[in-house]
MMTF fields as JSON, N, C-alpha, C and O atoms, coordinates in Angstrom:
{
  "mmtfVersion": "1.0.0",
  "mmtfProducer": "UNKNOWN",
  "numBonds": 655,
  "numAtoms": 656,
  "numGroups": 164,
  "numChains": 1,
  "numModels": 1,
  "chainsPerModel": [1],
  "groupsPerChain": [164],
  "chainIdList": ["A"],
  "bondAtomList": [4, 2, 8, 6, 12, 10, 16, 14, 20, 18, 24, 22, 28, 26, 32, 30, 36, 34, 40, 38, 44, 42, 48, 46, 52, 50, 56, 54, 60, 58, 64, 62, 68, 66, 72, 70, 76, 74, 80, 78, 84, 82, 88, 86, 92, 90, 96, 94, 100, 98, 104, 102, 108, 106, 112, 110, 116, 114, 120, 118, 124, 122, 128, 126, 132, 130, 136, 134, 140, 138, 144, 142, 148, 146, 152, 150, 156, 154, 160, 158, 164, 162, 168, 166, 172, 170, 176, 174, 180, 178, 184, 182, 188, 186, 192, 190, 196, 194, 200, 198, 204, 202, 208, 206, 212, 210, 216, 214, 220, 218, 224, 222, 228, 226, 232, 230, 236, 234, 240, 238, 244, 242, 248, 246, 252, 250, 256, 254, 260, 258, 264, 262, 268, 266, 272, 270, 276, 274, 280, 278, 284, 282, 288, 286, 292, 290, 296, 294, 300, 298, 304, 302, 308, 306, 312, 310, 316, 314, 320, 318, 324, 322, 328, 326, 332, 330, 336, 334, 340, 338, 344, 342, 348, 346, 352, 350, 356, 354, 360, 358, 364, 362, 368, 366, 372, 370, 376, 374, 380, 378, 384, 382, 388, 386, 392, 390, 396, 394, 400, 398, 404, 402, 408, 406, 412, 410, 416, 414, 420, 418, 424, 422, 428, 426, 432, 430, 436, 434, 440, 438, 444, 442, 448, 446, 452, 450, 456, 454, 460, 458, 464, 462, 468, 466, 472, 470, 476, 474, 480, 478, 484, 482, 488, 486, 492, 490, 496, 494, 500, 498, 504, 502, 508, 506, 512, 510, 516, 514, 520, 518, 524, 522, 528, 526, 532, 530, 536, 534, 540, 538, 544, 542, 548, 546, 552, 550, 556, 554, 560, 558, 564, 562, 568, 566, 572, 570, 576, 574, 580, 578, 584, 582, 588, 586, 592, 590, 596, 594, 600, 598, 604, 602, 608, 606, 612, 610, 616, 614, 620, 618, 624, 622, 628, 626, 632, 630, 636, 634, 640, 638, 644, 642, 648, 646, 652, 650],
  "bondOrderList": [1, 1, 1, 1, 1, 1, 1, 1, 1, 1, 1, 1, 1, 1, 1, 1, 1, 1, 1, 1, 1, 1, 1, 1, 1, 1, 1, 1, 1, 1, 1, 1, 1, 1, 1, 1, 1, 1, 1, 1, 1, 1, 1, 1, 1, 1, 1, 1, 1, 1, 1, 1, 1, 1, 1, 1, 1, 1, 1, 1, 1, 1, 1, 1, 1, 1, 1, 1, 1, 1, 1, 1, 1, 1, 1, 1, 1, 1, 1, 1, 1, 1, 1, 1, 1, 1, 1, 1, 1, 1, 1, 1, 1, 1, 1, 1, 1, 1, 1, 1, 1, 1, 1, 1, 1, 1, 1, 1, 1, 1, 1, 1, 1, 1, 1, 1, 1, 1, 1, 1, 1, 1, 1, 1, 1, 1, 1, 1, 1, 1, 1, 1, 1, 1, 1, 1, 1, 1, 1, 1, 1, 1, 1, 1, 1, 1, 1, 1, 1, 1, 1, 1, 1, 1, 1, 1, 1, 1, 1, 1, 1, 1, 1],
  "groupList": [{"groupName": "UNK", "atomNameList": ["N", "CA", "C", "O"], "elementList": ["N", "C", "C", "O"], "formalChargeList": [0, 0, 0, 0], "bondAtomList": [1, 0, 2, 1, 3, 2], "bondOrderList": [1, 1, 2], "singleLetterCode": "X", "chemCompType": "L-PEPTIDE LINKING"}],
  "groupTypeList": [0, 0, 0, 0, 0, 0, 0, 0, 0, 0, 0, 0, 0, 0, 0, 0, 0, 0, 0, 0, 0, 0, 0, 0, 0, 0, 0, 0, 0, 0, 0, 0, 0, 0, 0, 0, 0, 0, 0, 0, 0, 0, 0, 0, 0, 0, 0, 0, 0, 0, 0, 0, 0, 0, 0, 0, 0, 0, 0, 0, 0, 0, 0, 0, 0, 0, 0, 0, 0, 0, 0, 0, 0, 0, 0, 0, 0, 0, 0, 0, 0, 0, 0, 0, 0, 0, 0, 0, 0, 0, 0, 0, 0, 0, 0, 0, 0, 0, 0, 0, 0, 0, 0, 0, 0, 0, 0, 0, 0, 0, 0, 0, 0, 0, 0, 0, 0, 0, 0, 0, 0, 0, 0, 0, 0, 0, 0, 0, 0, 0, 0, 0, 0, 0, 0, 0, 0, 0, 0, 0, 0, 0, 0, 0, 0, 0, 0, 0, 0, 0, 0, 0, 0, 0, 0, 0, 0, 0, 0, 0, 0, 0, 0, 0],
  "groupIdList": [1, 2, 3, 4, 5, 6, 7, 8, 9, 10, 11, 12, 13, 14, 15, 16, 17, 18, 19, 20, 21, 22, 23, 24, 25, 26, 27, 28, 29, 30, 31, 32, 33, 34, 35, 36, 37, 38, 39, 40, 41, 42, 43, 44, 45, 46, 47, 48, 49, 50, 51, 52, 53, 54, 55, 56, 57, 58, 59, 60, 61, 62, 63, 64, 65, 66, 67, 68, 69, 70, 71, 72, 73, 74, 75, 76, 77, 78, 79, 80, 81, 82, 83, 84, 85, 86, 87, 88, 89, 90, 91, 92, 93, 94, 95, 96, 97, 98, 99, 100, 101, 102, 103, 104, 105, 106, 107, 108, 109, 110, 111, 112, 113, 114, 115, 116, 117, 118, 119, 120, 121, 122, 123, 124, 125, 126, 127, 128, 129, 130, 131, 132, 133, 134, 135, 136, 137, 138, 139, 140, 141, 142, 143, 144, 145, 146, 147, 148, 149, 150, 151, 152, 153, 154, 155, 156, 157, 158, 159, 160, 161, 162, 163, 164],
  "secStructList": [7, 2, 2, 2, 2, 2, 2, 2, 2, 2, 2, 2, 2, 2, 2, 2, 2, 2, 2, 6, 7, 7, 3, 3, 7, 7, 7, 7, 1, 1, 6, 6, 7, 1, 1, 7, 1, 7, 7, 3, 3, 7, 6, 6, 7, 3, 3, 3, 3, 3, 3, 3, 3, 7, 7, 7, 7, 1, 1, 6, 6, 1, 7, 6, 6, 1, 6, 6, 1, 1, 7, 1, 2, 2, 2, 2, 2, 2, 2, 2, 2, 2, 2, 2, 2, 2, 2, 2, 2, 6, 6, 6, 7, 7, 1, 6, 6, 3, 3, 3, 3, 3, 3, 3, 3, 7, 7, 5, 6, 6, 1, 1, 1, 5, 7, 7, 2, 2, 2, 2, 2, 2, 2, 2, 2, 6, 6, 1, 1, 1, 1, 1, 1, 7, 7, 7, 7, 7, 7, 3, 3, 3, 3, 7, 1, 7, 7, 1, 1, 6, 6, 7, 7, 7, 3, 3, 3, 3, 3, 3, 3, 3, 7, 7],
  "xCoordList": [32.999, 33.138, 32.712, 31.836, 33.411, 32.904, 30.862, 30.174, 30.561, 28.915, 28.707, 28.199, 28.815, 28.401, 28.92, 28.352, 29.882, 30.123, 28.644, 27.791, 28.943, 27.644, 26.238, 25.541, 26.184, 25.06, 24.85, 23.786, 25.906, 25.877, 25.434, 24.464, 26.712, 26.567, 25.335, 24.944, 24.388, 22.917, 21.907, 21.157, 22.262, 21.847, 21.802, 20.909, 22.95, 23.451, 22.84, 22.506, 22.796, 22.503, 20.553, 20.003, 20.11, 18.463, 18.584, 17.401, 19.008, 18.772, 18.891, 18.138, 20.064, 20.062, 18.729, 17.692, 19.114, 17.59, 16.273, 15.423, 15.776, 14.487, 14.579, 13.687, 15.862, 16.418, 15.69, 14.952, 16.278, 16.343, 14.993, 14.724, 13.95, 12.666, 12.349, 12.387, 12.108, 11.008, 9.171, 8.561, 8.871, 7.351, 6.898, 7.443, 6.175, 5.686, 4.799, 3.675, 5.356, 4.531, 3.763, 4.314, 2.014, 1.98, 1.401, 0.3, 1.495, 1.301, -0.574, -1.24, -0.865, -2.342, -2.541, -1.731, -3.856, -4.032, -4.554, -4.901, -4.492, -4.998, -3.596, -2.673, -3.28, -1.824, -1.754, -2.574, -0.652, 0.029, -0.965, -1.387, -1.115, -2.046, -0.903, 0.244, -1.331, -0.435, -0.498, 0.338, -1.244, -1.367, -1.264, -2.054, -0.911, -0.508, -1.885, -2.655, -2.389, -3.592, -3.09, -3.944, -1.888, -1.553, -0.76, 0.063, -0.512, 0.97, 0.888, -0.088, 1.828, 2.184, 3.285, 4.349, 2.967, 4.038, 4.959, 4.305, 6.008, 6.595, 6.023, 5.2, 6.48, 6.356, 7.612, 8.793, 6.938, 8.169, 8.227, 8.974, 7.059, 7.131, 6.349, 5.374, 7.274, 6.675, 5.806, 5.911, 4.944, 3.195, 3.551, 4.271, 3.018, 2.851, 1.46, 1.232, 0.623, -0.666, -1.22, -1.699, -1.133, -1.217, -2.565, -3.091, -3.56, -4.782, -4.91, -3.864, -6.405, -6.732, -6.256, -6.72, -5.643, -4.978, -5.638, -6.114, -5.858, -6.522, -5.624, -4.731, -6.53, -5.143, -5.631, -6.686, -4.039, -4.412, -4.855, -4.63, -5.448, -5.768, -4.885, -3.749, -5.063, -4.308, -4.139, -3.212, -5.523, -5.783, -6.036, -7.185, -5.348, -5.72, -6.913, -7.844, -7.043, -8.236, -9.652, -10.703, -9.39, -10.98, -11.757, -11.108, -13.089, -13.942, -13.529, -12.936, -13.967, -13.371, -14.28, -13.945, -15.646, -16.405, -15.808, -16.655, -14.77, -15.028, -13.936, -13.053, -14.136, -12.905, -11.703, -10.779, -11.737, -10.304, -9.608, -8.479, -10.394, -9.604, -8.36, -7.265, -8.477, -7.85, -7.195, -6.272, -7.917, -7.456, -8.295, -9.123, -8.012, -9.223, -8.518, -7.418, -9.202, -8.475, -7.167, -6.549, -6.564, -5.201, -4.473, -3.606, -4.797, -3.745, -4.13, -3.292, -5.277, -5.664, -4.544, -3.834, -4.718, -3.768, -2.569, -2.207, -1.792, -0.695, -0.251, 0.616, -0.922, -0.874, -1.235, -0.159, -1.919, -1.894, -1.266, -1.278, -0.512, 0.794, 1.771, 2.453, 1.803, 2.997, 2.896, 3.887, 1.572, 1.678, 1.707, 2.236, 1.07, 1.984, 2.908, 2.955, 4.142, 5.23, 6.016, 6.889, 5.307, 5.893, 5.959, 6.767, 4.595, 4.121, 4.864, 5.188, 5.039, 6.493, 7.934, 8.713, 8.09, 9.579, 9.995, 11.082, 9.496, 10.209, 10.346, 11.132, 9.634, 10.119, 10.383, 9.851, 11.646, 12.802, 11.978, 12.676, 10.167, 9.804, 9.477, 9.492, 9.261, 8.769, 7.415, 6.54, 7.685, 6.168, 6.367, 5.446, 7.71, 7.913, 7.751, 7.608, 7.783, 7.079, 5.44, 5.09, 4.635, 3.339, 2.515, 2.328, 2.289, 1.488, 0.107, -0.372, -0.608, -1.788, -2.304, -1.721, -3.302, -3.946, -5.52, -6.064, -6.011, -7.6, -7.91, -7.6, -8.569, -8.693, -10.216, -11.032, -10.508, -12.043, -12.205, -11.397, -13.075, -12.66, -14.421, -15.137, -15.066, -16.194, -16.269, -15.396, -17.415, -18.163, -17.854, -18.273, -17.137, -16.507, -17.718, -18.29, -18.116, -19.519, -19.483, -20.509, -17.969, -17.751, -18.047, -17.875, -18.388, -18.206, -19.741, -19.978, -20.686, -22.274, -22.023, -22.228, -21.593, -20.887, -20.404, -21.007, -19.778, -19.103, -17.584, -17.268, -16.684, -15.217, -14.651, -14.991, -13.86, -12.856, -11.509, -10.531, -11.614, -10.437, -9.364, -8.215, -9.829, -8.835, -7.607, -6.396, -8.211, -7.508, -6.54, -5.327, -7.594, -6.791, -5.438, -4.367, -5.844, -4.79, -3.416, -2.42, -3.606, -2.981, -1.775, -0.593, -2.034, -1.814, -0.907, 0.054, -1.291, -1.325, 0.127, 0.79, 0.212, 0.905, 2.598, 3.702, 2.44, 3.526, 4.327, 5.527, 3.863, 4.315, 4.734, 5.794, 3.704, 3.896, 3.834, 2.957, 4.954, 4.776, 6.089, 6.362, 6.928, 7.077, 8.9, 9.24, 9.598, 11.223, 11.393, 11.785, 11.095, 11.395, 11.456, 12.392, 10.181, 9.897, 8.89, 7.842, 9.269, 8.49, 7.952, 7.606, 7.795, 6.858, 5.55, 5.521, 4.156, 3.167, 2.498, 2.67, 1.548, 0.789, -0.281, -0.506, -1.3, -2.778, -3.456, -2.853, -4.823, -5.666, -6.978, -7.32, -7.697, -9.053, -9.485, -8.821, -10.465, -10.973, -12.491, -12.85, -13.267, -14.405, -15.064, -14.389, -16.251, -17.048, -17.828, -18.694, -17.563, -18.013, -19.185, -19.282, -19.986, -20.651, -20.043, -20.102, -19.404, -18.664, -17.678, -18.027, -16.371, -15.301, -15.245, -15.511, -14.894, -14.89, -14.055, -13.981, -13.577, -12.458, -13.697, -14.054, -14.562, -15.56, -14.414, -13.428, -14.67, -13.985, -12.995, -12.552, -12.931, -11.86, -12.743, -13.678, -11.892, -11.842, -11.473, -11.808, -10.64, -9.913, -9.347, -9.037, -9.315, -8.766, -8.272, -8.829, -7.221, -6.367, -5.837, -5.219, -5.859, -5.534, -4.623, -4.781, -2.952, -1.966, -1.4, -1.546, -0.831, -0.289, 1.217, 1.599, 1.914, 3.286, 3.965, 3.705, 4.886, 5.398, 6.52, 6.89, 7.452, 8.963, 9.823, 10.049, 10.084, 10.552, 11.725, 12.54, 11.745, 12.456, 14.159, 15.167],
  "yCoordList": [-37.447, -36.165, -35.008, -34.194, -35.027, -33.848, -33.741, -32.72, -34.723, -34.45, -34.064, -32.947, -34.358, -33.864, -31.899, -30.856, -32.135, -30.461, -29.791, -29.063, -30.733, -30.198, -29.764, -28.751, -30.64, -30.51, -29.576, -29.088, -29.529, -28.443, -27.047, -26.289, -27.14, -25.647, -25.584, -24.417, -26.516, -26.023, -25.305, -24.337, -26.377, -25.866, -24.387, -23.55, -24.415, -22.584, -21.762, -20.577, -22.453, -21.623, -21.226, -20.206, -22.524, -21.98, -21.577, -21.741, -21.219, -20.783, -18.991, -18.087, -19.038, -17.191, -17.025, -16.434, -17.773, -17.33, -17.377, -16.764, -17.928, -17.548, -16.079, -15.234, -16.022, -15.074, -13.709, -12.76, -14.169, -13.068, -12.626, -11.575, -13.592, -13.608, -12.43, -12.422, -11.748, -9.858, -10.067, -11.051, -9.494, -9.342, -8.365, -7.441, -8.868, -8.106, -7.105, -7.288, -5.793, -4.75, -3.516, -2.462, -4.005, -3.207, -2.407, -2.644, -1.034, 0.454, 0.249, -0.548, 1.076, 1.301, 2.124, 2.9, 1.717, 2.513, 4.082, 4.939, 4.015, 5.984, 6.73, 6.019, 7.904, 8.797, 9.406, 10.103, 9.056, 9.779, 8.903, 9.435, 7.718, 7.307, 6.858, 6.727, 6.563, 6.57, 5.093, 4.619, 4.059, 2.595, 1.377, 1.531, 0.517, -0.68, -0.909, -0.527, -1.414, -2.17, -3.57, -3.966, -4.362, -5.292, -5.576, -4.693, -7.143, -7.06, -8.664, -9.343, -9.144, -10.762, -10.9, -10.531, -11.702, -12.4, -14.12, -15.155, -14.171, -15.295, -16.489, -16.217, -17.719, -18.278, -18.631, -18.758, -18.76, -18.486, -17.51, -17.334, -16.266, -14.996, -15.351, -16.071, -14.464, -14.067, -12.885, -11.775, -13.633, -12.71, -12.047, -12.694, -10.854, -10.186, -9.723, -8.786, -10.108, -9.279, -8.59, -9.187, -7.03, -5.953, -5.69, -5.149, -6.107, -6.025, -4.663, -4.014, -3.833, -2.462, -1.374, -1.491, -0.689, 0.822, 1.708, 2.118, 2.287, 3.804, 4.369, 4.038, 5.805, 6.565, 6.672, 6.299, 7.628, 8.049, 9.592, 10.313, 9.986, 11.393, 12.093, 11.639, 12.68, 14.347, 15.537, 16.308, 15.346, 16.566, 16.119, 16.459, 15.206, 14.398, 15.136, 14.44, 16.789, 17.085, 17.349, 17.85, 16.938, 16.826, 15.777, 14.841, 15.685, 14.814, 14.028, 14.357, 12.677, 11.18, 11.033, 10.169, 11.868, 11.621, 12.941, 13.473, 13.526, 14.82, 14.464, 13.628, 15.303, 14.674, 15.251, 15.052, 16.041, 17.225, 16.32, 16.63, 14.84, 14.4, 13.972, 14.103, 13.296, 12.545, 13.483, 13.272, 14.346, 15.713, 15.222, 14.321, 15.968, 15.297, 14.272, 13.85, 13.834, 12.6, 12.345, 11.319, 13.832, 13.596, 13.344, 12.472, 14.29, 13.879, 12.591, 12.161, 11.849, 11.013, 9.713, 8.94, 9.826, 8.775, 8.716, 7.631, 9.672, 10.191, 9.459, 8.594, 9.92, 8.967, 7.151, 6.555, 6.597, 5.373, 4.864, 3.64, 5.324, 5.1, 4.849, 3.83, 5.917, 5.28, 4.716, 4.647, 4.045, 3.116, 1.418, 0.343, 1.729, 0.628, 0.622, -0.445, 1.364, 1.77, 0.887, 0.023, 1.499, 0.913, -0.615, -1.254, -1.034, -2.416, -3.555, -4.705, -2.74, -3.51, -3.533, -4.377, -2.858, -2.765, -3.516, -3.909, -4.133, -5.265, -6.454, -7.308, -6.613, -7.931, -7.622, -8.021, -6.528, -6.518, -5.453, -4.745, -5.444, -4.66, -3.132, -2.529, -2.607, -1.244, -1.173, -2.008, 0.401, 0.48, 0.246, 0.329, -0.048, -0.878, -1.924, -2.275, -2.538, -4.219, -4.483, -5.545, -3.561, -3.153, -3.442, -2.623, -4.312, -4.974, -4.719, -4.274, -4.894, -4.263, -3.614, -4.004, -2.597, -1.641, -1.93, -1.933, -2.111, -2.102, -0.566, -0.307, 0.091, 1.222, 1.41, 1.143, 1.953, 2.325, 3.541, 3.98, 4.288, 6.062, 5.874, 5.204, 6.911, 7.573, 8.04, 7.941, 8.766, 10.152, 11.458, 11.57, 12.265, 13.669, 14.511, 14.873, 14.828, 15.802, 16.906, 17.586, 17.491, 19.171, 18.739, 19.735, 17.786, 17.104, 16.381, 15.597, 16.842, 16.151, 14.981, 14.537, 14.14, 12.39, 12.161, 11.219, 12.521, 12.05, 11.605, 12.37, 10.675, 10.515, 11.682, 12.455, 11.723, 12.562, 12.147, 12.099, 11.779, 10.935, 11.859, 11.569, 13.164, 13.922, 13.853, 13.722, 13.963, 14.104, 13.146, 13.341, 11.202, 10.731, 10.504, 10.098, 10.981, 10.488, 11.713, 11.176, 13.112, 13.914, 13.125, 13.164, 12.619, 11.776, 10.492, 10.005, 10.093, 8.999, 8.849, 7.83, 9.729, 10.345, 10.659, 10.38, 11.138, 11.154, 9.67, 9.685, 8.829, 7.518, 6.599, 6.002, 6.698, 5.877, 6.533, 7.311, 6.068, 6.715, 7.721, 8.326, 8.106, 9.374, 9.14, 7.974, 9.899, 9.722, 8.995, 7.829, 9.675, 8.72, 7.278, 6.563, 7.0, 5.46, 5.563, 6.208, 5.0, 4.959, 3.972, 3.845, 2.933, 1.485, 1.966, 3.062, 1.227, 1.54, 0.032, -0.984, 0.266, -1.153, -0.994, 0.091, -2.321, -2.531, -1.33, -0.923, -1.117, -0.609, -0.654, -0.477, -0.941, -0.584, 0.463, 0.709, 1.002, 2.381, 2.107, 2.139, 1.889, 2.126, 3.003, 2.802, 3.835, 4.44, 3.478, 2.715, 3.517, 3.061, 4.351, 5.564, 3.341, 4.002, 4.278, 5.46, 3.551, 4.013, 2.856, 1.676, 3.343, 2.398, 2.485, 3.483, 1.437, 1.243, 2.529, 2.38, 3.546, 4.367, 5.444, 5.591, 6.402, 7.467, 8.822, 8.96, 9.441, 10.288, 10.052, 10.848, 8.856, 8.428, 8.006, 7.276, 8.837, 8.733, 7.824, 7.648, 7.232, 6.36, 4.516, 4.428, 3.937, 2.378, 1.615, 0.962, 1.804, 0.741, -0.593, -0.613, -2.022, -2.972, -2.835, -2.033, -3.695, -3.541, -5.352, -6.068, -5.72, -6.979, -6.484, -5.776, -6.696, -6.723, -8.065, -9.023, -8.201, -9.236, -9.339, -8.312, -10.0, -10.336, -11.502, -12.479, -11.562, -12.889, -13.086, -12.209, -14.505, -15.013, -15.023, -15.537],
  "zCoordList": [-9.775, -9.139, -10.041, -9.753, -11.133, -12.275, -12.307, -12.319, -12.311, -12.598, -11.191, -11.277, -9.973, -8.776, -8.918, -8.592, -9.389, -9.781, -10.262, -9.754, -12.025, -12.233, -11.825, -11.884, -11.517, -10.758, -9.168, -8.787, -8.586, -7.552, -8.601, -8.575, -9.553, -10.396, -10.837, -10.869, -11.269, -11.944, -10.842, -10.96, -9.466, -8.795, -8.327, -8.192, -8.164, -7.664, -9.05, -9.051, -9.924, -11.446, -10.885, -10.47, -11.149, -10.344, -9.127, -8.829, -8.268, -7.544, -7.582, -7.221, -8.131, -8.552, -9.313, -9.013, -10.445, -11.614, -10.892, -11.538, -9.695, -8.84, -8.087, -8.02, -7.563, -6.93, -7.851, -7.585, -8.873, -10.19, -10.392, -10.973, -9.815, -11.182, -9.742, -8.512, -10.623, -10.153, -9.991, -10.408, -9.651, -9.323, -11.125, -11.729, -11.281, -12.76, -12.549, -12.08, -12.951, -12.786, -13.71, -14.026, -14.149, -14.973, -15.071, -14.574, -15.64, -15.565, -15.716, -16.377, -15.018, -15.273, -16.754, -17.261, -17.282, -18.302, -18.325, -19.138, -17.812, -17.042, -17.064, -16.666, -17.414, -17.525, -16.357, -15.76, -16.09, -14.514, -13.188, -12.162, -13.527, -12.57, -11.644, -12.072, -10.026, -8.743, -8.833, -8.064, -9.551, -9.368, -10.002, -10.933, -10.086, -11.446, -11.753, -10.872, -12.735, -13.592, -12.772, -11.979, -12.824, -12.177, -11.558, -11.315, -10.862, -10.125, -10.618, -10.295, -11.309, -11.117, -10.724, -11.22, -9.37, -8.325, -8.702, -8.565, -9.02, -9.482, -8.486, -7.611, -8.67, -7.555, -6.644, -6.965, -5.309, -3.952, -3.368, -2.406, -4.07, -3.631, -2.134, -1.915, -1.124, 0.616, 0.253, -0.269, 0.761, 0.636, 2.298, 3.058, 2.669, 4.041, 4.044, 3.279, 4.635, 4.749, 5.904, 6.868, 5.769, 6.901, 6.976, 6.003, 8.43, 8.579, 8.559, 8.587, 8.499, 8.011, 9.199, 10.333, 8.988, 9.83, 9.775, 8.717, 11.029, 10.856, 11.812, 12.592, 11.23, 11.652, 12.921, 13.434, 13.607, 15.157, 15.128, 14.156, 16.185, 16.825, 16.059, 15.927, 15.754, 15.014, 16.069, 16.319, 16.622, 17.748, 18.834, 19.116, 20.054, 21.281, 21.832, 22.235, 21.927, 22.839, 21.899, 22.298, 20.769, 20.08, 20.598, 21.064, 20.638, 20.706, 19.714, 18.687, 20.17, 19.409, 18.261, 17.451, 17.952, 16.771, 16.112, 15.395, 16.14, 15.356, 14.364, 14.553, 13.144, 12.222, 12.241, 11.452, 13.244, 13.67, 14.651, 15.029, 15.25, 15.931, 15.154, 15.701, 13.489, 13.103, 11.811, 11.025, 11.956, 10.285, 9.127, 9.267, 7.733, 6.927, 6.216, 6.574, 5.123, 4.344, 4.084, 4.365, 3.248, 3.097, 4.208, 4.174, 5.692, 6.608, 7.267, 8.059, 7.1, 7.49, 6.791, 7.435, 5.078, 4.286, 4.767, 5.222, 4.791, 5.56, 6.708, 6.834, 7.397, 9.178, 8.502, 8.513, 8.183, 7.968, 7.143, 7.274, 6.05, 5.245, 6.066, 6.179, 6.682, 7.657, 8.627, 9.354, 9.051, 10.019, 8.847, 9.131, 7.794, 7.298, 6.834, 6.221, 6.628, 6.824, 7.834, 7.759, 8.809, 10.236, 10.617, 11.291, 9.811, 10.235, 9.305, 9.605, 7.915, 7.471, 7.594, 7.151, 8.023, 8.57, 9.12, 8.698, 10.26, 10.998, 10.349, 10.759, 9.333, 8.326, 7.138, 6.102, 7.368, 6.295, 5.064, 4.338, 4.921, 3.695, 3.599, 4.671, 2.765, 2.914, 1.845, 1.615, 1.227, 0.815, -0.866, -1.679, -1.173, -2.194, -2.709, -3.88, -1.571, -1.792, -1.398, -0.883, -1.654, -1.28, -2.894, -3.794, -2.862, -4.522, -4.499, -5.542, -3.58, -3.503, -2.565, -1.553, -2.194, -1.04, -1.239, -2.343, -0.321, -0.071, 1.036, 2.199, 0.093, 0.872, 1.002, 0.121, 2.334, 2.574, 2.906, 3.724, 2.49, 2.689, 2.931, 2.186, 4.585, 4.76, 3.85, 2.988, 3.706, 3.079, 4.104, 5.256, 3.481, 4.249, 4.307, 3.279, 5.48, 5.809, 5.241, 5.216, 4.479, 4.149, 2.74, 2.037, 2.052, 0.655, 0.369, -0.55, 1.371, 1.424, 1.34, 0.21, 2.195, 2.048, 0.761, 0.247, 0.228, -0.849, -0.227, 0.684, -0.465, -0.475, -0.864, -1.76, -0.187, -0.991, -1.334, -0.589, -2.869, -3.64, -3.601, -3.269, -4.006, -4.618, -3.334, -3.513, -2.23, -0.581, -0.646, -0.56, -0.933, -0.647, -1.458, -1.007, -3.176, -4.362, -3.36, -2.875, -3.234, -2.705, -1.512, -1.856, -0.51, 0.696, -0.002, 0.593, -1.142, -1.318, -2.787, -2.981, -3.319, -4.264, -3.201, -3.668, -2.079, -1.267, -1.131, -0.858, -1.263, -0.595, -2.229, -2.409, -3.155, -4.292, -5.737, -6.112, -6.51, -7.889, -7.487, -8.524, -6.498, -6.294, -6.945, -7.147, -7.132, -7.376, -5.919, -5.94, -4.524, -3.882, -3.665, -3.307, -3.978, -3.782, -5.434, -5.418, -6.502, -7.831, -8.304, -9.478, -7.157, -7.225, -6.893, -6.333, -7.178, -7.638, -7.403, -8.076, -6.034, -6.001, -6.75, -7.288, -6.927, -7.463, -5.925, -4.931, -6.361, -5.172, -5.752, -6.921, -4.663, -4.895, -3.912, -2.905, -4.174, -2.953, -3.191, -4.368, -2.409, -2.439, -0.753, 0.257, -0.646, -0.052, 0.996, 0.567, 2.142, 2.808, 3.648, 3.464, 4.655, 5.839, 6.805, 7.141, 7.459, 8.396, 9.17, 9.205, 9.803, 10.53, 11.792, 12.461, 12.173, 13.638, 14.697, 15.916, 14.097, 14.607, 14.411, 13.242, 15.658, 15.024, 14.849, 15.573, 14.103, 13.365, 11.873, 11.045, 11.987, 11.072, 9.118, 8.789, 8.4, 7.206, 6.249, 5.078, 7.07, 6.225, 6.854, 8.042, 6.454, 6.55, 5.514, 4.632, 5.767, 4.576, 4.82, 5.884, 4.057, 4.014, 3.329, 2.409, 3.472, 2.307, 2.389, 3.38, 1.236, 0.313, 0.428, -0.503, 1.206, 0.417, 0.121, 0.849, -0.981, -1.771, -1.833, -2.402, -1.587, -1.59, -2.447, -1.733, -3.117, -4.478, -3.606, -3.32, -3.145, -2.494, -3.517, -3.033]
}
């Protein structure tokens, strides 16, 4: 009987200590940057993967190619933050457990097609890094031609991670 103890107890012992093990998170090398350099996930970690969001209408009676339908970048990040916001919620996560972002940003016509980072870091600075929420996923951003949404600036893919 005593070793069946034991052995329940080691059990319950690993099982907290997985419980325990955290997602590894490390600071980008850039100062005051909004994003990790990395994320290492233990194993057992629940992966969630949120297909790309764009935002909705900003202005319902704009024309659907105009960018006033959807506002410019920042309010654009904005609106699709919180639709992945939204899209994790129902399975228990938020934008804390968000390890990596794939972001695709047009070229802004007021900016001669250039992205506009500064918009999205602005937008994007609300949601991560902040006292509110001070977790910090990986991201990449690159410049695209254009998304399936006409008017739209922005499309984000997000990773969230959960250590069982």
């Amino acid at each position: 009987m005593p070793f069946k103890h034991a052995l329940l107890g080691l059990g319950v012992l690993f099982a907290a200590a997985s419980q325990a093990a955290d997602i590894e998170r490390v600071p980008s090398t850039y100062p005051n940057s909004p994003i990790l350099q990395s994320a290492t996930l233990p194993p057992g970690t629940a992966l969630t993967f949120v297909s790309g969001i764009l935002p909705d209408p900003a202005d319902p009676k704009a024309a659907k190619d105009e960018l006033r339908a959807s506002g410019d970048t920042e309010a654009q990040t904005v609106a699709v933050l919180r639709k992945v916001e939204a899209a994790l919620a129902p399975r228990g996560l938020d934008l804390g457990d968000v390890v990596q972002l794939r972001v695709y940003l047009v070229g802004d016509p007021q900016l001669q097609g250039r992205m506009d980072f500064d918009g999205l870091q602005r937008g994007f600075r609300q949601f991560f890094g902040s006292e509110r929420q001070p977790l910090k996923p990986t991201r990449t951003t690159v410049q695209v031609a254009g998304l399936v949404l006409p008017g739209a600036l922005i499309e984000v893919e997000a990773v969230a991670a959960k250590a069982r």
